[in-house]
Tab-separated table of C-alpha atoms in Angstrom:
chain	number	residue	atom	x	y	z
A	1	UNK	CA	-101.908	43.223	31.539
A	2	UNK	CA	-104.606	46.359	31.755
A	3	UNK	CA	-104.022	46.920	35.445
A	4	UNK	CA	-99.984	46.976	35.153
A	5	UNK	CA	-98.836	50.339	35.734
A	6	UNK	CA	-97.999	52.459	32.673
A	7	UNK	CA	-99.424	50.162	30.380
A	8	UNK	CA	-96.460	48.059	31.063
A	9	UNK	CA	-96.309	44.587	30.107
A	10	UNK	CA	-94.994	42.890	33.254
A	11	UNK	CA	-95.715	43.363	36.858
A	12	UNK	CA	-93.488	42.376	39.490
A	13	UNK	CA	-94.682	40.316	42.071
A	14	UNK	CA	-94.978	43.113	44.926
A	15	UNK	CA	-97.676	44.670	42.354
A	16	UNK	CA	-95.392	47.548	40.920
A	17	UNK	CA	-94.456	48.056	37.515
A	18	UNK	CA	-91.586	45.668	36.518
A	19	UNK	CA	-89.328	48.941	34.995
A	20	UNK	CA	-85.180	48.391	36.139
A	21	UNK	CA	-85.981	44.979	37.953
A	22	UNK	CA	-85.081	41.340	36.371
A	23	UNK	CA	-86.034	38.010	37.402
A	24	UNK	CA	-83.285	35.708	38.950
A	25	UNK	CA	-82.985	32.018	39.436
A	26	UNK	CA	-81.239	31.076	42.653
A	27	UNK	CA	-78.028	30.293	41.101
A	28	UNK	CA	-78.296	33.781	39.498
A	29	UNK	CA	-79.470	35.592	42.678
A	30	UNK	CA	-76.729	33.794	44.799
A	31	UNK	CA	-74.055	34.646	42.588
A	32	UNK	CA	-75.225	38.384	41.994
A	33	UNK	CA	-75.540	38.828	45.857
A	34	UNK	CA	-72.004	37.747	46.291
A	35	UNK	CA	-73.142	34.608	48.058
A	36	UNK	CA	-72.752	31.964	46.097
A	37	UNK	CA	-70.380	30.924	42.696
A	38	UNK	CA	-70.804	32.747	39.287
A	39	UNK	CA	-72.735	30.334	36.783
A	40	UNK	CA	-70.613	29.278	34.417
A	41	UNK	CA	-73.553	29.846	31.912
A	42	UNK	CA	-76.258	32.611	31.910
A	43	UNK	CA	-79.237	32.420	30.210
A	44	UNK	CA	-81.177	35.603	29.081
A	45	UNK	CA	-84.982	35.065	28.837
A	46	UNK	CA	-87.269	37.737	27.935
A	47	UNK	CA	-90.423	38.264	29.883
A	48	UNK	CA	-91.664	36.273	32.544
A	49	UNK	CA	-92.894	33.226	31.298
A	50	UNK	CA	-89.775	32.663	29.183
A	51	UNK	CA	-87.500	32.981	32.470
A	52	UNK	CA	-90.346	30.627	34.205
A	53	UNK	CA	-89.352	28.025	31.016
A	54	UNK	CA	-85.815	28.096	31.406
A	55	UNK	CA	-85.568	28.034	35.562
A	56	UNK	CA	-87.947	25.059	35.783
A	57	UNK	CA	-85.819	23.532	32.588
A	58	UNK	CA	-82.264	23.997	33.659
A	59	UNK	CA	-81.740	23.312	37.218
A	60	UNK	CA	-78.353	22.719	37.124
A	61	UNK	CA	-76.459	25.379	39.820
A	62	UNK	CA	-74.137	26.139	37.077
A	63	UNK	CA	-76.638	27.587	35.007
A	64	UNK	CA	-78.283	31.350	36.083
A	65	UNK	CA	-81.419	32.678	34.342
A	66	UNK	CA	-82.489	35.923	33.916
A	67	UNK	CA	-85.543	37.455	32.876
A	68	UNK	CA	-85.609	40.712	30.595
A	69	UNK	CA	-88.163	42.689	29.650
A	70	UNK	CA	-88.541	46.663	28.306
A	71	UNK	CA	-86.652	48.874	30.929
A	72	UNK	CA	-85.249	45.913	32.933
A	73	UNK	CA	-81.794	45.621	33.860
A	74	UNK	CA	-81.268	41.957	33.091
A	75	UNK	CA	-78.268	42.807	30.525
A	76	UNK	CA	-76.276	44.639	33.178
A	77	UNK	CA	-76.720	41.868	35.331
A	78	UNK	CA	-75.569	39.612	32.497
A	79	UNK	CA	-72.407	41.644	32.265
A	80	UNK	CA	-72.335	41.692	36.112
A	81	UNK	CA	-71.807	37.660	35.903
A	82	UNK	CA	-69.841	37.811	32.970
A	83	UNK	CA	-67.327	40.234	34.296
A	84	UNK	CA	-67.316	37.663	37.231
A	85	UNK	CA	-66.328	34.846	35.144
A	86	UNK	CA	-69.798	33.238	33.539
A	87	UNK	CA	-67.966	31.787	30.367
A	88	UNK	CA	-71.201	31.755	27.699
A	89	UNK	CA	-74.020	34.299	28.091
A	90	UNK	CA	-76.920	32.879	25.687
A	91	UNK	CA	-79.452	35.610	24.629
A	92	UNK	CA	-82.762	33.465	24.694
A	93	UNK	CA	-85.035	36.378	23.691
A	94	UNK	CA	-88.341	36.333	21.091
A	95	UNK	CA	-88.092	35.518	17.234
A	96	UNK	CA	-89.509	39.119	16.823
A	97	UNK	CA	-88.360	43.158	16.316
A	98	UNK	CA	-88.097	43.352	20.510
A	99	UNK	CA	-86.623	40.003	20.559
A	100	UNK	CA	-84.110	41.737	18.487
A	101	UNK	CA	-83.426	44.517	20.187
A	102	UNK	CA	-83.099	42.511	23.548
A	103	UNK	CA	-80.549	40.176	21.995
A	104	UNK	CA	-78.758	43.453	20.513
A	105	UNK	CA	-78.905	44.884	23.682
A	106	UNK	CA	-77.703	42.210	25.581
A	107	UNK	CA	-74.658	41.631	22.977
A	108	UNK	CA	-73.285	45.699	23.244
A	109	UNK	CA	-73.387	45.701	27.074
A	110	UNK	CA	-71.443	42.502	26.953
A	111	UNK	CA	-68.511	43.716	24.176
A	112	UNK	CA	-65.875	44.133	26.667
A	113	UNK	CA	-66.753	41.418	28.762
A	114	UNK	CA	-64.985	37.484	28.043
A	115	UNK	CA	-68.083	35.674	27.961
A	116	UNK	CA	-69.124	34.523	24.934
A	117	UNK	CA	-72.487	35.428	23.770
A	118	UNK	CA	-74.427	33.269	21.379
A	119	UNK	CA	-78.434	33.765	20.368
A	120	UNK	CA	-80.940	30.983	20.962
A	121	UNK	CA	-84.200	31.235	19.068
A	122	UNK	CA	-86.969	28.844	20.334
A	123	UNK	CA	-87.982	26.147	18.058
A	124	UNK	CA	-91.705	26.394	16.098
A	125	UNK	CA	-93.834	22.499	18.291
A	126	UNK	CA	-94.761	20.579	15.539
A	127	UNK	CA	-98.606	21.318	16.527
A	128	UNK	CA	-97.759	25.405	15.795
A	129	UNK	CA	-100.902	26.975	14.339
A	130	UNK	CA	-99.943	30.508	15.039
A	131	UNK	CA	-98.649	32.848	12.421
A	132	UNK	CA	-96.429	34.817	15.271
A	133	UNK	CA	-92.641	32.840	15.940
A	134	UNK	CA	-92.903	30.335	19.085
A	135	UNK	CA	-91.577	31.669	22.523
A	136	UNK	CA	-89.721	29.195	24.929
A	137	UNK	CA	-92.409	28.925	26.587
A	138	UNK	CA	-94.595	27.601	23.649
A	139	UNK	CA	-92.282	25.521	22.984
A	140	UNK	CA	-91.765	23.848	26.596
A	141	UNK	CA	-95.931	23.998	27.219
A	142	UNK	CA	-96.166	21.840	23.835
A	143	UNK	CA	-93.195	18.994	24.371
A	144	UNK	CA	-91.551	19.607	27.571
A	145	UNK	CA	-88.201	20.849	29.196
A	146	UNK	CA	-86.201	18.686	26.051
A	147	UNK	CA	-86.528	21.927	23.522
A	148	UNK	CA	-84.792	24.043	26.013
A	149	UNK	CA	-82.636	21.544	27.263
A	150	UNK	CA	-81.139	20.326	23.856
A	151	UNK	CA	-80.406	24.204	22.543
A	152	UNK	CA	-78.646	24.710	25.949
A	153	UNK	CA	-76.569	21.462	25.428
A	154	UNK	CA	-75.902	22.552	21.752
A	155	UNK	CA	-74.865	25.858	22.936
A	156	UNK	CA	-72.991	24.722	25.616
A	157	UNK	CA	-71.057	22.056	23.473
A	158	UNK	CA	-70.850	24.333	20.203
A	159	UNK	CA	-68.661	26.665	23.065
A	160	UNK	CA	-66.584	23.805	24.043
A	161	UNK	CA	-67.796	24.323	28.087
A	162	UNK	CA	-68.060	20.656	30.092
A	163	UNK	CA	-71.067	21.001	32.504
């Protein structure tokens, strides 16, 4: 976005610059506000529309989503829900170099924690033309929620968790 401040690449909705913030989905918010349970899974998303994706996709209360992007502090508030007993944290970030150094980022704050912490990379729609990797969000605007929905319930299974 050209009008962002700093040339950065997400604005928060108040107009500012989206540096230190994260985006929360009520089950995150609740939980990280000490009003509600900890999810017993987080999701990581990076950038906006990704986190838009995965909060319309899994509305389950169990589930948190959080939205990363450069300078945000979604991965401390991963570990904050981890450390508060979120049992799989899965690092749904970009098939790209920042993808990358999300999901890396996301893994070394989380060492010490007990959550588990697997990587999800979106799947390439069938009708993919573009020679960049598929976001989430490319792949839920060309078949749905089911993309999303299936590599959570993979995930979720693969760990052994009963939602």
């Amino acid at each position: 976005d050209d009008d962002a401040p700093n040339g950065a690449k997400e604005r928060s909705p108040n107009g500012d610059g989206a540096a230190r913030g994260f985006y929360a989905n009520p089950a995150a918010l609740a939980a990280l506000r000490v009003e509600g349970p900890v999810p017993v899974v987080v999701v990581v998303a990076e950038g906006g529309p990704d986190w838009l994706a995965w909060s319309g996709a899994a509305t389950d209360p169990r589930i948190g989503v959080i939205g990363q992007w450069n300078g945000s502090d979604a991965a401390e508030a991963a570990q904050t829900l981890a450390a508060g007993g979120a049992r799989l944290v899965l690092n749904a970030q970009d098939a790209d170099p920042t993808g990358a150094r999300f999901a890396d980022l996301v893994r070394r704050v989380l060492r010490l924690e007990a959550a588990r912490v697997r990587r999800l990379e979106a799947p390439q729609p069938a009708d993919w033309t573009s020679a960049k990797p598929a976001d989430w969000n490319d792949a839920a605007r060309s078949d749905g929620n089911a993309p999303l929905l299936d590599a959570l319930a993979d995930a979720v299974r693969a760990e052994g968790i009963d939602l």
